[in-house]
mmCIF file of C-alpha atoms and ligand atoms in Angstrom:
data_model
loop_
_atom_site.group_PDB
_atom_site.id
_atom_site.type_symbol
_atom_site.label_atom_id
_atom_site.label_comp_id
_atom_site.label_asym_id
_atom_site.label_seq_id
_atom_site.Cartn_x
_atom_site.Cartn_y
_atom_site.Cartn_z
ATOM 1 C CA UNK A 6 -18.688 79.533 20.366
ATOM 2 C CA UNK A 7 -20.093 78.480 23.560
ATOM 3 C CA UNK A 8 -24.086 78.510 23.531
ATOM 4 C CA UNK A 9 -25.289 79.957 26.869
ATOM 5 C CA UNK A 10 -27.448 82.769 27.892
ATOM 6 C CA UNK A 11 -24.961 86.004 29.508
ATOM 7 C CA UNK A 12 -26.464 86.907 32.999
ATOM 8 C CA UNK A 13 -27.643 89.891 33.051
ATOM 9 C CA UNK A 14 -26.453 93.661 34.884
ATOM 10 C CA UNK A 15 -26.567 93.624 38.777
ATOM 11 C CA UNK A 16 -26.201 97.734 39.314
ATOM 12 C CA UNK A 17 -27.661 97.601 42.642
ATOM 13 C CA UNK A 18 -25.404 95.314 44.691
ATOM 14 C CA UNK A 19 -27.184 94.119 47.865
ATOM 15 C CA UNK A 20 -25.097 95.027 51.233
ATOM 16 C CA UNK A 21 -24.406 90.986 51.141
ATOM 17 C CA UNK A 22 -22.966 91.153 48.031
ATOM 18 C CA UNK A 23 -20.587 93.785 48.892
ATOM 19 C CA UNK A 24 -19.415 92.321 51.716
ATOM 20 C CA UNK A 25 -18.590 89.038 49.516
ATOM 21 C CA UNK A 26 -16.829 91.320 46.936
ATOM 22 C CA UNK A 27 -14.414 92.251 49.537
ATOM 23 C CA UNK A 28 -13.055 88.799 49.642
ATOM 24 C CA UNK A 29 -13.663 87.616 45.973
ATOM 25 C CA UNK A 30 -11.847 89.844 43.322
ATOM 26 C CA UNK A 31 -13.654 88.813 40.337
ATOM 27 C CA UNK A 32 -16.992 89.412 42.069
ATOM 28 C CA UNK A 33 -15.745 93.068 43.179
ATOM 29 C CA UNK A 34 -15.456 93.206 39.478
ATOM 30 C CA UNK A 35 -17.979 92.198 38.314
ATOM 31 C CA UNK A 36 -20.454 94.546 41.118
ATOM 32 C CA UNK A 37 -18.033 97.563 40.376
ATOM 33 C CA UNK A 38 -17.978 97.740 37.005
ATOM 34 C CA UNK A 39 -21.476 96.984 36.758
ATOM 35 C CA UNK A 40 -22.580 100.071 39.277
ATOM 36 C CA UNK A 41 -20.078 102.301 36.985
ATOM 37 C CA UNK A 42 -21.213 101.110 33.204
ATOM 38 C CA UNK A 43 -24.101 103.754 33.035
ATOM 39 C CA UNK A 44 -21.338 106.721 34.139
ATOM 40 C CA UNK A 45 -18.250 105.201 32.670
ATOM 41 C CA UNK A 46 -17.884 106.997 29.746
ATOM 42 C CA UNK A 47 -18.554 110.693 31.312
ATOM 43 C CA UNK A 48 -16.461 109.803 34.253
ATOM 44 C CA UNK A 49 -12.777 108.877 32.268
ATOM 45 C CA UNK A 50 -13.658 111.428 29.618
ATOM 46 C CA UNK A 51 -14.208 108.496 26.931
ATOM 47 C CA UNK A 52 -15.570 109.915 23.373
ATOM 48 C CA UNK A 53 -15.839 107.943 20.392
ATOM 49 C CA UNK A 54 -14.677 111.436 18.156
ATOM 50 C CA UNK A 55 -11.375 112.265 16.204
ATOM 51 C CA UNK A 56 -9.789 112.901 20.245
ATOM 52 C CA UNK A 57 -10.218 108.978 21.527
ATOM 53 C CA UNK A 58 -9.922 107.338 17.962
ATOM 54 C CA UNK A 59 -6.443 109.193 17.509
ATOM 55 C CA UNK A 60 -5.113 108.078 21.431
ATOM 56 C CA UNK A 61 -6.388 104.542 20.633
ATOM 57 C CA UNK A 62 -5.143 104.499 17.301
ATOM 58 C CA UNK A 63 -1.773 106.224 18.314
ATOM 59 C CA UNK A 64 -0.873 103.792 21.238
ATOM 60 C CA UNK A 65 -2.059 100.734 18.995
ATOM 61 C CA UNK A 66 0.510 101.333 16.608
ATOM 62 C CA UNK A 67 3.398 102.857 19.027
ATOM 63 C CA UNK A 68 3.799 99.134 20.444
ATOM 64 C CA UNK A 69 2.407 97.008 17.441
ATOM 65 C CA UNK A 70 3.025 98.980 13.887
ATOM 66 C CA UNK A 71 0.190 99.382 10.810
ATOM 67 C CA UNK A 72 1.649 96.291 9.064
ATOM 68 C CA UNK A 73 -1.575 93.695 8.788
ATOM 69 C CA UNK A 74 -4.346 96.371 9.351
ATOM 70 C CA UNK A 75 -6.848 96.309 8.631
ATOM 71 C CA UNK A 76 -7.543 93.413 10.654
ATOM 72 C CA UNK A 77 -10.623 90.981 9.377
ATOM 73 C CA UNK A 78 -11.721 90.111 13.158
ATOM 74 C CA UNK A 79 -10.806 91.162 16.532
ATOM 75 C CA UNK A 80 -12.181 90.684 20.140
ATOM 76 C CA UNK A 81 -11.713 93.144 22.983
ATOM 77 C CA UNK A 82 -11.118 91.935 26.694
ATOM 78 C CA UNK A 83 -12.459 93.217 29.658
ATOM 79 C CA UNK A 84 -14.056 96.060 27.213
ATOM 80 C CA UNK A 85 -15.598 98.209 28.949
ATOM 81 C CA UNK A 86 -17.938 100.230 27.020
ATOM 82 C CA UNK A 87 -16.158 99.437 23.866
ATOM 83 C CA UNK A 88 -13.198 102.877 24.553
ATOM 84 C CA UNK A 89 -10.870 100.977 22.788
ATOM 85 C CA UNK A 90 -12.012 98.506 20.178
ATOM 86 C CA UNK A 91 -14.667 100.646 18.722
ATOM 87 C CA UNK A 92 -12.313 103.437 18.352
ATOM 88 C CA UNK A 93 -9.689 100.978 16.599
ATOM 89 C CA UNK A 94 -12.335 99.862 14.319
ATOM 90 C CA UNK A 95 -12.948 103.693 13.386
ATOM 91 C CA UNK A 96 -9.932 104.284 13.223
ATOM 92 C CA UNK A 97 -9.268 101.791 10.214
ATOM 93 C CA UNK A 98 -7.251 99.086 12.991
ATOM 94 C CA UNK A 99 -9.933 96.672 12.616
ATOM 95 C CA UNK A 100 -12.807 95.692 10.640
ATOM 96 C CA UNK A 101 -15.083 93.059 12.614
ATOM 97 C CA UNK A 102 -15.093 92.988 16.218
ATOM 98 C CA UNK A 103 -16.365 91.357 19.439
ATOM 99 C CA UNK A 104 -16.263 93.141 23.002
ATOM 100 C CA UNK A 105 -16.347 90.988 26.370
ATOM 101 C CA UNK A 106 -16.177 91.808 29.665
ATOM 102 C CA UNK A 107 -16.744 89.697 32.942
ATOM 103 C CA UNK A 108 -19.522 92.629 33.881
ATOM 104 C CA UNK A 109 -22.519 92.315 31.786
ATOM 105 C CA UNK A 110 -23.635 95.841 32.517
ATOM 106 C CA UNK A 111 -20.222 97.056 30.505
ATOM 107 C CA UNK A 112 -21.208 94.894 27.873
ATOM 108 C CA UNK A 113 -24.659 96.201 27.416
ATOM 109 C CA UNK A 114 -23.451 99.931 27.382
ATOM 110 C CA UNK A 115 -20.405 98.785 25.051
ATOM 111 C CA UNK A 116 -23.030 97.026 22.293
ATOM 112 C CA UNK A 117 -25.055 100.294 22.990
ATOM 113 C CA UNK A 118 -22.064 102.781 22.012
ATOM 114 C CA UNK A 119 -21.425 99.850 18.823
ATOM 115 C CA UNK A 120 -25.013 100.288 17.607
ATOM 116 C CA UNK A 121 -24.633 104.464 17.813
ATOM 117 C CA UNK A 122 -21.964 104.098 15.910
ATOM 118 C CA UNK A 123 -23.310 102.057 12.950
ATOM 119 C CA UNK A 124 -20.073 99.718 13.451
ATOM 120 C CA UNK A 125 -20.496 95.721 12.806
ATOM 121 C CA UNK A 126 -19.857 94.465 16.725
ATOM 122 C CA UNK A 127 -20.869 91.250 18.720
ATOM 123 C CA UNK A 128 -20.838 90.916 22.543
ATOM 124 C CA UNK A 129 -20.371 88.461 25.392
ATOM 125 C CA UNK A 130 -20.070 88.648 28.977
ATOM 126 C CA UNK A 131 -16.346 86.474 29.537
ATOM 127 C CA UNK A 132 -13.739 85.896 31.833
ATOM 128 C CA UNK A 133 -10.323 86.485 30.457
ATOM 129 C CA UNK A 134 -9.304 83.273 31.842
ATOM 130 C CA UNK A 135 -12.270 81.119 30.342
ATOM 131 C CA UNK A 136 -12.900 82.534 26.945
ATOM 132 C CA UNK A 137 -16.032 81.633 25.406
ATOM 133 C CA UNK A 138 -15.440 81.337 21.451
ATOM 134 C CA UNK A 139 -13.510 78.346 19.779
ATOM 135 C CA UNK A 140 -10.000 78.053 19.079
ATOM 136 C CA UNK A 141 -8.605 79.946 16.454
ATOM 137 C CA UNK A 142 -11.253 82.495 16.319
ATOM 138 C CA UNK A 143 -9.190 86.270 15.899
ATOM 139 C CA UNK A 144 -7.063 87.977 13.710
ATOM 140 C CA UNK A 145 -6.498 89.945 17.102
ATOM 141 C CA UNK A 146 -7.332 90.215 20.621
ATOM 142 C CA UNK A 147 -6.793 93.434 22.457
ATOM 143 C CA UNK A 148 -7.524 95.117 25.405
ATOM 144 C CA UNK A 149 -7.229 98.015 27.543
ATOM 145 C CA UNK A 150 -6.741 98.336 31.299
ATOM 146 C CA UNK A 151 -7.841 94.889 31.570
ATOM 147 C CA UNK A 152 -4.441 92.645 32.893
ATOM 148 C CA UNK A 153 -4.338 94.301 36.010
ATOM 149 C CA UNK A 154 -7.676 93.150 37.066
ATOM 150 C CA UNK A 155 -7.357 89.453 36.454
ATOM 151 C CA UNK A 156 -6.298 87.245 38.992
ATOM 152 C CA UNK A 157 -4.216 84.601 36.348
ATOM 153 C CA UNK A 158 -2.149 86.774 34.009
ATOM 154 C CA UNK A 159 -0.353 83.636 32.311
ATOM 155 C CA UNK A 160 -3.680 81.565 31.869
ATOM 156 C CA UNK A 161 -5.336 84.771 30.126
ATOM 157 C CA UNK A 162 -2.621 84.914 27.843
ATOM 158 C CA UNK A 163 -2.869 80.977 27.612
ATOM 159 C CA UNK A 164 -6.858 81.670 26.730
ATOM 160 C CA UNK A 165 -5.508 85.033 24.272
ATOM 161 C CA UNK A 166 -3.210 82.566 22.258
ATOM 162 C CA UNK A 167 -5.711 79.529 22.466
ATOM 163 C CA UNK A 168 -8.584 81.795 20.435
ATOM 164 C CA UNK A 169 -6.393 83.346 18.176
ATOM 165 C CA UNK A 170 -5.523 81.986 14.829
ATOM 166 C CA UNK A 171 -2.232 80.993 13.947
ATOM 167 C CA UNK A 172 0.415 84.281 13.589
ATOM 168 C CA UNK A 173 -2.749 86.561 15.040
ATOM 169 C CA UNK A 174 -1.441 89.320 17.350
ATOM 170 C CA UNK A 175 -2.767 90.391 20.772
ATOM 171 C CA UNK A 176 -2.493 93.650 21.975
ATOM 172 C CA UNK A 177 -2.571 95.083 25.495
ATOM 173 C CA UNK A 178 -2.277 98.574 26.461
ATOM 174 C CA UNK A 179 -3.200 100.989 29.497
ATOM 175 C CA UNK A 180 -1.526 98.676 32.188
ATOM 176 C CA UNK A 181 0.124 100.312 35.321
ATOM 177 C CA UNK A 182 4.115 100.169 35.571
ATOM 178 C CA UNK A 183 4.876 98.709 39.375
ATOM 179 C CA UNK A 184 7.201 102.426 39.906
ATOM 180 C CA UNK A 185 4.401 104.200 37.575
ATOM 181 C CA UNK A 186 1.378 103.062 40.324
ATOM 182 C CA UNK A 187 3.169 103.915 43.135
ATOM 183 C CA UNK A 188 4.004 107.553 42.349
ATOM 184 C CA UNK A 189 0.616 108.329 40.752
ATOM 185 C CA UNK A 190 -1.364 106.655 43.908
ATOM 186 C CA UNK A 191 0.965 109.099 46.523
ATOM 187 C CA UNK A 192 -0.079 111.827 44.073
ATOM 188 C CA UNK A 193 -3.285 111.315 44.007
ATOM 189 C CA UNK A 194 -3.730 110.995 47.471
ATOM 190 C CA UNK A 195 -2.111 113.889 48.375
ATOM 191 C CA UNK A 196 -4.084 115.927 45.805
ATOM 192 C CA UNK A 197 -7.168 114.737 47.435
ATOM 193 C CA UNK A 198 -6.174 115.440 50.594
ATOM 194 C CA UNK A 199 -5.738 119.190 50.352
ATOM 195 C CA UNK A 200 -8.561 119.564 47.894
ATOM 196 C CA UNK A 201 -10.996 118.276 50.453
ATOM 197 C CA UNK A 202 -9.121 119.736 53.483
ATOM 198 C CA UNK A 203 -8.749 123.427 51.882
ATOM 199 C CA UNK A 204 -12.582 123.336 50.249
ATOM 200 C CA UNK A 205 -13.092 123.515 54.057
ATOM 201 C CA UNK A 206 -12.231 127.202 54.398
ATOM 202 C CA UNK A 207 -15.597 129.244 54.331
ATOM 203 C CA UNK A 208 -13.983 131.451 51.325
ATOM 204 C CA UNK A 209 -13.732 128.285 49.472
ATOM 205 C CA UNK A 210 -16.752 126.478 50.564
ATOM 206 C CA UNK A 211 -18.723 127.036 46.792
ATOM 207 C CA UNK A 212 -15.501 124.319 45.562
ATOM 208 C CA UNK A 213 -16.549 121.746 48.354
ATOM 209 C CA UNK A 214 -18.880 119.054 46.535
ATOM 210 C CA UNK A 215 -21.217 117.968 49.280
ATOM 211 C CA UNK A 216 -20.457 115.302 52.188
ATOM 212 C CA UNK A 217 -22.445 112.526 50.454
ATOM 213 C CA UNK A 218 -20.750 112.391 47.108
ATOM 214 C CA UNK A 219 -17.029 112.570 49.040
ATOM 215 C CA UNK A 220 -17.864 109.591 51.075
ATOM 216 C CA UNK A 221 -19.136 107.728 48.004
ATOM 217 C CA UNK A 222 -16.060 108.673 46.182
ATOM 218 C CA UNK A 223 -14.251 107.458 48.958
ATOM 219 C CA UNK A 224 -16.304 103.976 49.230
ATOM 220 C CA UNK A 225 -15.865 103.451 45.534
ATOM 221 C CA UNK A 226 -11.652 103.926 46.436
ATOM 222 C CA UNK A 227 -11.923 101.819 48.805
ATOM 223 C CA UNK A 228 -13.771 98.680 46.350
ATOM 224 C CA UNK A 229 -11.093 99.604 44.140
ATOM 225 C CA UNK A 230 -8.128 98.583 45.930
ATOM 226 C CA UNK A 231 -9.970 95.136 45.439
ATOM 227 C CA UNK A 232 -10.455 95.419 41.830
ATOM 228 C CA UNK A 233 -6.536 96.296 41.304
ATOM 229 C CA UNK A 234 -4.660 93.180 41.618
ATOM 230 C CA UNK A 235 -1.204 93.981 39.979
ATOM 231 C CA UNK A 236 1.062 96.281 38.669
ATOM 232 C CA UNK A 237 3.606 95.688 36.086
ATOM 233 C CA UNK A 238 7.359 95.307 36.040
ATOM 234 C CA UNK A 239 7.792 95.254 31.403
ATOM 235 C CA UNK A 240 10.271 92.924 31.689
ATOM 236 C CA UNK A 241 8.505 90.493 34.517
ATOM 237 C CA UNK A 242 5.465 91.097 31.895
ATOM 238 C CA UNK A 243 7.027 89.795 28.814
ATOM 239 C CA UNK A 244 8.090 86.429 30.207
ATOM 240 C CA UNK A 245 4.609 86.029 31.752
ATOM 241 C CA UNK A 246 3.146 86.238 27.794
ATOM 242 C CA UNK A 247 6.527 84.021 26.513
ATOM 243 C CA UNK A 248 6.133 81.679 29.451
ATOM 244 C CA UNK A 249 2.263 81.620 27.986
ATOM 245 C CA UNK A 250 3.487 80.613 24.614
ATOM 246 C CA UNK A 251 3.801 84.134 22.911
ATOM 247 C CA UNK A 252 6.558 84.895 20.363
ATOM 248 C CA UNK A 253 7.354 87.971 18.901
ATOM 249 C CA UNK A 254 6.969 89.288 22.708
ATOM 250 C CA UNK A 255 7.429 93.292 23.469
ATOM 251 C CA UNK A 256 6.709 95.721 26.198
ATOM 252 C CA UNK A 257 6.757 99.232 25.371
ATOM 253 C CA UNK A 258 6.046 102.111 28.541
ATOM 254 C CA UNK A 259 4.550 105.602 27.904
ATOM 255 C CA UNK A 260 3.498 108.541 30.188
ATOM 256 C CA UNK A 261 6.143 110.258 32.679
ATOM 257 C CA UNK A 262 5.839 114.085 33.064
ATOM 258 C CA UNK A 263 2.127 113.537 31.639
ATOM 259 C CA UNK A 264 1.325 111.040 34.481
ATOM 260 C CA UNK A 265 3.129 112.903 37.033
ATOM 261 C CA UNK A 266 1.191 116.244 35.810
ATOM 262 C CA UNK A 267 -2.029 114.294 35.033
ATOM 263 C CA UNK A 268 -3.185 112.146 38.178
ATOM 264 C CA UNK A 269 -3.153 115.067 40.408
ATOM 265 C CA UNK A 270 -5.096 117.386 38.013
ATOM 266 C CA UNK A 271 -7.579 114.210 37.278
ATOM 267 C CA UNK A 272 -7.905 113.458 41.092
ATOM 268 C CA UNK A 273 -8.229 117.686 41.629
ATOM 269 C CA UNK A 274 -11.185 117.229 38.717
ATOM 270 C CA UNK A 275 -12.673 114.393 40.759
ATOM 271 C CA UNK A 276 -12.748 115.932 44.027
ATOM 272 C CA UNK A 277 -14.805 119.266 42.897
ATOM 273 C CA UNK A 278 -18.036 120.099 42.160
ATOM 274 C CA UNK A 279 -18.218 119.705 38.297
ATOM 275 C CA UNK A 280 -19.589 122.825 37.359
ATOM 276 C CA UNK A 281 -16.573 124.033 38.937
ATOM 277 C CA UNK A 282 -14.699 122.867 35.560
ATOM 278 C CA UNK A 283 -15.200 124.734 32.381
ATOM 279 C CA UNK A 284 -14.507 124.443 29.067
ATOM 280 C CA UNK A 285 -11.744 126.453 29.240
ATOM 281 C CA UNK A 286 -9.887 124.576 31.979
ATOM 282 C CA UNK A 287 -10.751 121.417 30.479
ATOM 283 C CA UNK A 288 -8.880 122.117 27.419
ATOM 284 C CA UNK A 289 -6.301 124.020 28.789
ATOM 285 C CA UNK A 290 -5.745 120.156 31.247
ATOM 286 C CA UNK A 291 -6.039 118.427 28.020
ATOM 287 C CA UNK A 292 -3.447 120.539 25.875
ATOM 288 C CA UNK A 293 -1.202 120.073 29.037
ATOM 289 C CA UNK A 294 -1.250 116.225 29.117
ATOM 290 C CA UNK A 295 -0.748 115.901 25.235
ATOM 291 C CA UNK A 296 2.219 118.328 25.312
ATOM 292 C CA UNK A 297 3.759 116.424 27.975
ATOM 293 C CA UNK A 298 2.941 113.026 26.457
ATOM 294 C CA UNK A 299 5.158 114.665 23.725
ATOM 295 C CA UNK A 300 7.812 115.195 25.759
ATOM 296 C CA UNK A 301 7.787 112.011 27.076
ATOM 297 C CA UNK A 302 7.592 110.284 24.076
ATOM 298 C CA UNK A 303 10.122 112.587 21.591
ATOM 299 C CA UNK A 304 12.703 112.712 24.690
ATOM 300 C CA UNK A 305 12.533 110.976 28.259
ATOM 301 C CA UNK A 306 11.661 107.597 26.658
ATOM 302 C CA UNK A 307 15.304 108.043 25.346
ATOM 303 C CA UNK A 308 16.858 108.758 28.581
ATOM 304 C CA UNK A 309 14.997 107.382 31.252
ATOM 305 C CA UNK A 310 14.715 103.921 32.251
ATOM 306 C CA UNK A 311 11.461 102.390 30.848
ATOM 307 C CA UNK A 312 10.574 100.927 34.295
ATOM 308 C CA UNK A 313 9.606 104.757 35.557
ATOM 309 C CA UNK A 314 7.177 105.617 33.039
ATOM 310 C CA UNK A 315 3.420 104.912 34.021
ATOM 311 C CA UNK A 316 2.026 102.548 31.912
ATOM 312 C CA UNK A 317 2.810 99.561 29.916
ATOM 313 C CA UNK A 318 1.341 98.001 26.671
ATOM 314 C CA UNK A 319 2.403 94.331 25.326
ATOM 315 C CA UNK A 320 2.003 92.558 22.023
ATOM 316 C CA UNK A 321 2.985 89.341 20.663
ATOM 317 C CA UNK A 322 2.147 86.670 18.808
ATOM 318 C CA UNK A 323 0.513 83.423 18.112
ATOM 319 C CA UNK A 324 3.144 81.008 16.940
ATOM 320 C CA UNK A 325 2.312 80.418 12.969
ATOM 321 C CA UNK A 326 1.074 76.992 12.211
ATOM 322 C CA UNK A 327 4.191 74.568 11.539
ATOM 323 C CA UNK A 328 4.288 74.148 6.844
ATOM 324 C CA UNK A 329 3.718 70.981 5.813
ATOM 325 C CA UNK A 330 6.721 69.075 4.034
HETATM 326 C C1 LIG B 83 -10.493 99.638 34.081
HETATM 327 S S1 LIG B 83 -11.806 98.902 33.200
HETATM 328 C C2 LIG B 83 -11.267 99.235 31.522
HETATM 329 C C3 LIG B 83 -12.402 99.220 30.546
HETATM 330 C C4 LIG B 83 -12.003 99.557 29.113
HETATM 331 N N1 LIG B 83 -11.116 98.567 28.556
HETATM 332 C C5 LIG B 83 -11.388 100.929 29.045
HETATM 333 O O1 LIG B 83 -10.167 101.037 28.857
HETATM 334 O O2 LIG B 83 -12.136 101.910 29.193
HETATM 335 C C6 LIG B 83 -11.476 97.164 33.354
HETATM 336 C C7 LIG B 83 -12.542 96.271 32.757
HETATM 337 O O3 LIG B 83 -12.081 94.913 32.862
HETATM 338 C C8 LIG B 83 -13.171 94.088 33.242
HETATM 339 N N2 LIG B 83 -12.646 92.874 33.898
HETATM 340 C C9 LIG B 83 -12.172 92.753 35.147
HETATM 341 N N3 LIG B 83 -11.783 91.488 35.382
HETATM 342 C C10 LIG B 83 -12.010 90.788 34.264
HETATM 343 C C11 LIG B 83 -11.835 89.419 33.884
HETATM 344 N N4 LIG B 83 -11.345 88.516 34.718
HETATM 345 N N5 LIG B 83 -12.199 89.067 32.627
HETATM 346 C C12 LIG B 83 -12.708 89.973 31.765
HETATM 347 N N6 LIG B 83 -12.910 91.269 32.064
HETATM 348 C C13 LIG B 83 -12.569 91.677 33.290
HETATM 349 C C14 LIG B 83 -13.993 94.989 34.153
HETATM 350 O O4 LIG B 83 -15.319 94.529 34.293
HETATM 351 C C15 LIG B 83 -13.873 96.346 33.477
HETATM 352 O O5 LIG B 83 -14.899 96.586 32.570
#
């Protein structure tokens, strides 16, 4: 492993530094996810109970199977605060594991969230396309919503295969389908739209969340259109991992009615005052997206094209080392 010190969280990004960001992708990642790590978790609903370690555990093995688990060591990409590796590893999926992320604030909150947990976890602040442990390193490498921020897909994958060991399997998940993206953006938009527009009325005016907080919403949008560098056609995906040096290569999509139902309702959510929200609503939202995700998955993923569902996950493998004769 490389020996250097990780610099440390920047959550309070001077006005320069934003205005750099707008023009440098990997900086606007590295200042956005750093000004979200402290609020991640509440804001994407993220729990590390039987709810997140079943989705984790569920889409893990929908595009990758339970043959080889548990695995001995894994490391997480662009982690986050650990949503999906630290629910794999408590979830049985893995037994030893290291998160990275290029923002060192989302790998402070992700050891954090490791420690509460009691689980066995290393960090390192990393760029997917300049890993910094050895070749041959992992059983696995996985990650989450990560592909879609990095600039260089093929030389991740190049970096993914480089630190695994021979036959180890990657595993990538979350990732927006290029047809998925665009309807769930108009939806969103329009959601937001009336939301903020109606919460005008005076009879509605308790639903309005205040001026200040819509702007920043709005400003945070706007740095995201920076952070989000790609969308996904599954096939165009797979021969960016073969054309890495993957074998074993396959794209599997999830998430129709559920996305269709669940970006408006999220982006609803996100444009009232919380308090707004209870309990009851939450679950009833929740029930709603898992029942569709059933429909999705027991029926339109046999009829519909796999190009209109909403996201795509990818595994694969690292080539076995050649026998000796
Ligand atoms: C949408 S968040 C997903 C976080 C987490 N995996 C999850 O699902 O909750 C994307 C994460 O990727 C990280 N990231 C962005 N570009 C990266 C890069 N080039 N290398 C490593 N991580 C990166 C961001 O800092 C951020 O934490």
């Amino acid at each position: 492993m490389t020996d250097v010190i990780d610099p440390a969280p920047n959550p309070h990004a001077s006005a320069e530094e934003v205005r750099a960001a707008y023009a440098d992708p990997k900086l606007a990642n590295v200042l956005y996810h750093d000004w979200e790590a402290g609020t991640y978790d509440e804001k994407w609903s993220i729990s590390y109970d039987e709810r997140c370690i079943s989705y984790a555990t569920d889409v893990f093995n929908a595009v990758a199977g339970e043959q080889g688990q548990p695995y001995p060591t894994a490391m997480e990409l662009g982690s986050g605060t650990g949503f999906f590796l630290l629910n794999l590893m408590q979830g049985g999926v893995i037994k030893k594991g290291s998160v990275t992320d290029l923002s060192p604030g989302m790998v402070q909150v992700a050891l954090r969230n490791a420690e509460k947990l009691g689980l066995d976890v290393d960090g390192r602040v990393a760029d997917a396309e300049r890993i910094p442990y050895d070749d041959n390193s992992f059983d696995l490498v996985v990650g989450h919503a990560v592909l879609h921020h990095i600039p260089d897909v093929q030389a991740a994958f190049r970096e993914v295969l480089r630190v695994l060991k021979p036959g180890g399997r990657f595993v990538f998940a979350g990732e927006p389908t290029r047809i998925g993206d665009f309807y769930a953006r108009k939806l969103g938009q329009l959601t937001w739209w009336l939301t903020t527009n109606v919460t005008k009325l005076p009879a509605l005016r308790e639903w309005r969340r205040p001026q200040e907080e819509l702007d920043e919403s709005s400003r945070a949008a706007a740095l995201e259109a920076v952070v989000d560098l790609h969308t996904f056609d599954p096939s165009e995906l797979e021969r960016t991992a073969l054309g890495a040096g993957a074998v074993d290569v396959k794209a599997v999509t999830d998430e129709f009615s559920a996305a269709l139902v669940g970006w408006p309702v999220r982006t609803f959510e996100a444009a009232v005052p919380q308090e707004k929200l209870t309990v009851r609503w939450r679950l009833f939202a929740y029930h709603l997206w898992l029942r569709l995700s059933a429909v999705d998955k027991k029926l339109l993923s046999k009829v519909l094209p796999r190009e209109l569902f909403y996201n795509v996950m990818i595994t694969g493998t690292k080539p076995a080392a050649p026998t000796e004769l």
